[in-house]
mmCIF file of C-alpha atoms in Angstrom:
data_model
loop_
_atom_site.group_PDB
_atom_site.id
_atom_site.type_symbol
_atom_site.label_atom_id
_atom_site.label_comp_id
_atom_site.label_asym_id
_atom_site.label_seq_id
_atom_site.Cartn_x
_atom_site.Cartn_y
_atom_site.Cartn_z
ATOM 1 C CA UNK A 3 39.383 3.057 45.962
ATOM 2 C CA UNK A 4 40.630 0.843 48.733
ATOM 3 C CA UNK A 5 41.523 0.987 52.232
ATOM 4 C CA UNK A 6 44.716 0.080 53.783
ATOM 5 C CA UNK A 7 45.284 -1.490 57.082
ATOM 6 C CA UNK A 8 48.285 -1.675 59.794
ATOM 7 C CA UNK A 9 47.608 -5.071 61.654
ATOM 8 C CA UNK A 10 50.772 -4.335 64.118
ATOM 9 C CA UNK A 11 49.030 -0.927 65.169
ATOM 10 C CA UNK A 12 45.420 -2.663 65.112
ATOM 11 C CA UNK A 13 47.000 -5.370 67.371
ATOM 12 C CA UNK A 14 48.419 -2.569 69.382
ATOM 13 C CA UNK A 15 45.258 -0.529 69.892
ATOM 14 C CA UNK A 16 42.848 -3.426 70.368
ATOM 15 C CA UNK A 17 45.046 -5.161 72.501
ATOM 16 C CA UNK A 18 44.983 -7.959 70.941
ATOM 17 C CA UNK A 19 47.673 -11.013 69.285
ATOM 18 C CA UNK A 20 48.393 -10.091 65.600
ATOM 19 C CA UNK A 21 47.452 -13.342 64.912
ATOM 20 C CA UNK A 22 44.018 -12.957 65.622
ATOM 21 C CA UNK A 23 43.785 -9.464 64.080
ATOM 22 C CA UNK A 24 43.129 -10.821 60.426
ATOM 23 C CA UNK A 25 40.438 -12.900 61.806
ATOM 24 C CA UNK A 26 38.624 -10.241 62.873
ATOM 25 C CA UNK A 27 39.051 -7.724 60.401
ATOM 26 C CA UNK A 28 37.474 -10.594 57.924
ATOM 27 C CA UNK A 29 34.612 -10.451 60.039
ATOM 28 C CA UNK A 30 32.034 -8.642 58.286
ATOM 29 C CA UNK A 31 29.706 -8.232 61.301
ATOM 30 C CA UNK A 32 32.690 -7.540 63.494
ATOM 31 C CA UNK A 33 33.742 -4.409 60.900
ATOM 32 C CA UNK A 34 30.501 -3.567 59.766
ATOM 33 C CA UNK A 35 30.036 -0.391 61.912
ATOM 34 C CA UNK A 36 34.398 0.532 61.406
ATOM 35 C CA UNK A 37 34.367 0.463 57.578
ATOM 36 C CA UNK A 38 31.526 3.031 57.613
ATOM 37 C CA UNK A 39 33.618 5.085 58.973
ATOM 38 C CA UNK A 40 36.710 4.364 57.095
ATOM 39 C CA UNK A 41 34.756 4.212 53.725
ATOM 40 C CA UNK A 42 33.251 7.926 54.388
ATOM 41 C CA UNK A 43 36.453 8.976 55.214
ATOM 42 C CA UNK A 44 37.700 8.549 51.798
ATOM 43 C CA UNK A 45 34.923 10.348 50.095
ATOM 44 C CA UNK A 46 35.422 13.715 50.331
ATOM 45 C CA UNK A 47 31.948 15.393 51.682
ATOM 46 C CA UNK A 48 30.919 12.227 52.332
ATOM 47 C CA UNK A 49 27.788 12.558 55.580
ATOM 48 C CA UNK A 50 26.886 9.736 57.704
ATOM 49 C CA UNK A 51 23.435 8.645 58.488
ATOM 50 C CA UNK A 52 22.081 7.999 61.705
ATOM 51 C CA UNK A 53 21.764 3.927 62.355
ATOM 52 C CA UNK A 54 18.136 4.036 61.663
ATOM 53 C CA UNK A 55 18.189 5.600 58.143
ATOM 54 C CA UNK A 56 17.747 3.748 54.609
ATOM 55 C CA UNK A 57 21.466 3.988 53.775
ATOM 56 C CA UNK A 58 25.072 4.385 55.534
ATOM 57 C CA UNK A 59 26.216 7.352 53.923
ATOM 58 C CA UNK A 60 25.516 10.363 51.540
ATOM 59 C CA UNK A 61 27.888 11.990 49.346
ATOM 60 C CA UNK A 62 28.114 13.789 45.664
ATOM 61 C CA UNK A 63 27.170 10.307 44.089
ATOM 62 C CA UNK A 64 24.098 9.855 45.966
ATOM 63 C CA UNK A 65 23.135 7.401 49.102
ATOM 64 C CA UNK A 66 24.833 4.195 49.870
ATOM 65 C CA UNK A 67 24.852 1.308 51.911
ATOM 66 C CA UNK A 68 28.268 -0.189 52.912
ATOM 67 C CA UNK A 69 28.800 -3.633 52.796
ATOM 68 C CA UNK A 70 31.839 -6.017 53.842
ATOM 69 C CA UNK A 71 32.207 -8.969 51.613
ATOM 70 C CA UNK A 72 33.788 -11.823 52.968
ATOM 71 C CA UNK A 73 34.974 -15.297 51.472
ATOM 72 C CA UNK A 74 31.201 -16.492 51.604
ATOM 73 C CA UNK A 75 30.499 -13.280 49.340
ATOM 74 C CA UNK A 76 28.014 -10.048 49.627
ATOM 75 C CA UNK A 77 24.165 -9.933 51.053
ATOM 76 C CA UNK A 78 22.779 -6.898 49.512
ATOM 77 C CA UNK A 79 19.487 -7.554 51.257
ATOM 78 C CA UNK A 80 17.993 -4.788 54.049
ATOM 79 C CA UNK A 81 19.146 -5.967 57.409
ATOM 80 C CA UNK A 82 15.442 -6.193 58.690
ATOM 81 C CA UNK A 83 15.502 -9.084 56.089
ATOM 82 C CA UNK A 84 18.503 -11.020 57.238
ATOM 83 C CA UNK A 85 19.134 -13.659 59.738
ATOM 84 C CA UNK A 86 17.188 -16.350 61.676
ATOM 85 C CA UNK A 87 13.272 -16.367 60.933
ATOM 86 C CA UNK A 88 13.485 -13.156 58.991
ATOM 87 C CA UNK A 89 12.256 -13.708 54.837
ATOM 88 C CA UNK A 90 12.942 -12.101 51.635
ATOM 89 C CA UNK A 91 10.654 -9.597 50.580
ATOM 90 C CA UNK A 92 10.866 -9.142 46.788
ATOM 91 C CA UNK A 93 8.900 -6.112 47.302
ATOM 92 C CA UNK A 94 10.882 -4.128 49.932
ATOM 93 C CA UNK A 95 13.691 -5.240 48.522
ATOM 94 C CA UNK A 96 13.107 -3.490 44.958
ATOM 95 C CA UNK A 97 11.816 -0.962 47.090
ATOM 96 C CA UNK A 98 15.330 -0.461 48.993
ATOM 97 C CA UNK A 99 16.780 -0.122 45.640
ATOM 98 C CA UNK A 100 14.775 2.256 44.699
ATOM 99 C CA UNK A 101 15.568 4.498 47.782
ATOM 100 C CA UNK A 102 19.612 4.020 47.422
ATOM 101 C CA UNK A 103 21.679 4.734 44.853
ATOM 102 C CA UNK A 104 23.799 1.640 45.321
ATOM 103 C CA UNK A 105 26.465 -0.014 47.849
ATOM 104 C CA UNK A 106 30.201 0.144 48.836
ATOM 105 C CA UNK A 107 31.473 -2.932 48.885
ATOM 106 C CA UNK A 108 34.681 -3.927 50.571
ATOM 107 C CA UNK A 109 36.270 -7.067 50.300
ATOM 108 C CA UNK A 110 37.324 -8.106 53.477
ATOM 109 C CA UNK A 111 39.015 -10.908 52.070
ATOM 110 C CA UNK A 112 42.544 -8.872 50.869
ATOM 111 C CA UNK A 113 43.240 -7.576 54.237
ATOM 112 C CA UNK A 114 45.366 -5.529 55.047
ATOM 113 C CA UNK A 115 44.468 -4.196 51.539
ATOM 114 C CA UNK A 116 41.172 -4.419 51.033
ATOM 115 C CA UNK A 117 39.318 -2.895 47.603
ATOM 116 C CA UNK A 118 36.037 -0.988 47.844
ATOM 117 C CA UNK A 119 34.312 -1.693 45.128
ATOM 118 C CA UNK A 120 30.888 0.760 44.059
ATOM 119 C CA UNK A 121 27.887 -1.160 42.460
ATOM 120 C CA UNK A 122 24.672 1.180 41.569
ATOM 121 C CA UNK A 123 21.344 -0.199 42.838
ATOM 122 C CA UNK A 124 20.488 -0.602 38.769
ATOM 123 C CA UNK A 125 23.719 -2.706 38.798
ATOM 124 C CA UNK A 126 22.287 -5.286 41.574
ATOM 125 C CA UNK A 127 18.323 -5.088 40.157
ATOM 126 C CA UNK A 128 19.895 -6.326 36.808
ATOM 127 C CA UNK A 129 21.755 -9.366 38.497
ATOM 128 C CA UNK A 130 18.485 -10.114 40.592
ATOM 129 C CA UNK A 131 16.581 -9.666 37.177
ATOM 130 C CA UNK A 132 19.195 -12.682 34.985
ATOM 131 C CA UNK A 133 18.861 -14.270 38.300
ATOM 132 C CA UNK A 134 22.547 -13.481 39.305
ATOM 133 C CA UNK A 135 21.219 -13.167 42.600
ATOM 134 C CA UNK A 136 20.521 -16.179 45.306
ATOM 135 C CA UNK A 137 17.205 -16.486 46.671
ATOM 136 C CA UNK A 138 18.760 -14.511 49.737
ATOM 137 C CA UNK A 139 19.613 -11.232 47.434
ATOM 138 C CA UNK A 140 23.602 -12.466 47.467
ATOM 139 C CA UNK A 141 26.260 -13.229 45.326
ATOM 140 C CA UNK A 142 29.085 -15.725 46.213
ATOM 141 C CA UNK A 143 32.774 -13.669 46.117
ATOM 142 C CA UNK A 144 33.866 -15.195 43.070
ATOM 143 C CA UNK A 145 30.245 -14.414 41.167
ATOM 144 C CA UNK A 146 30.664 -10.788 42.485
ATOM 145 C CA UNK A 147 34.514 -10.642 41.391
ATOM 146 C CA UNK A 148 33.271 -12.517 37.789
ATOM 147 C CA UNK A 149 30.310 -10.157 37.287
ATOM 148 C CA UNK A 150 31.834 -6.780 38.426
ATOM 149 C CA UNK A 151 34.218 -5.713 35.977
ATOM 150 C CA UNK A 152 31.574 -5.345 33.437
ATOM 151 C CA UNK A 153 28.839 -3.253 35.668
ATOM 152 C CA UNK A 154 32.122 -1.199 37.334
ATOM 153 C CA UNK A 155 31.614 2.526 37.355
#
């Protein structure tokens, strides 16, 4: 699955120079809240959730977070675990695995093409178990892009 991107007609609607259009569509936290939308799009059925809830969206193969990869690779850790002062909690985090049924991940990287890429929550407690996964509950790009093709669904 992947999603494709016009960066004239994204220049056009944001209003913005092309030249600054790949910069922000590599932006994770920039696109974050967009490639929910675009990702549910191309499930068919697919529901969103409401900001608050445990996981992005719902659809036939269960709940799932979406998550934008970028050249410094893919945090799989809750958000209320992320960023300055906030700490890993190996327990809520096995937890939050065991409420989802895994992530979307889009590599932000390839646009205008960018690949989505679906990793069960199994998937990502096995890397975390061979200790795959930094301290931080992430994988650089290239680890993900190494360790993918043999947990792809």
């Amino acid at each position: 699955m992947q999603l494709e991107w016009d960066p004239a007609a994204l220049a056009a609607g944001l209003q913005i120079p092309i030249d600054t259009v790949a910069e922000c569509m590599q932006d994770g936290r920039f696109l974050a809240f967009v490639l929910e939308h675009r990702v549910a799009a191309l499930i068919p059925g697919a529901t969103l959730m409401e900001s608050n809830a445990d996981y992005d969206l719902e659809c036939d193969l269960g709940r799932f977070e979406v998550r934008a990869m970028t050249k410094r690779g893919i945090n799989f850790a809750p958000s209320n675990m992320m960023g300055a002062g906030r700490t890993i909690d190996p327990l809520g985090f096995a937890a939050k695995l065991g409420r989802i049924d895994g992530y979307l991940v889009v590599d932000v990287v390839t646009f205008p093409i960018m690949q989505v890429h679906l990793v069960r929550s199994q998937t990502v407690a096995d890397w975390w178990g061979d200790d795959d996964l930094r301290a931080n509950m992430s994988l650089a790009r290239t680890k993900f892009l190494n360790l993918i093709p043999a947990h792809s669904v």
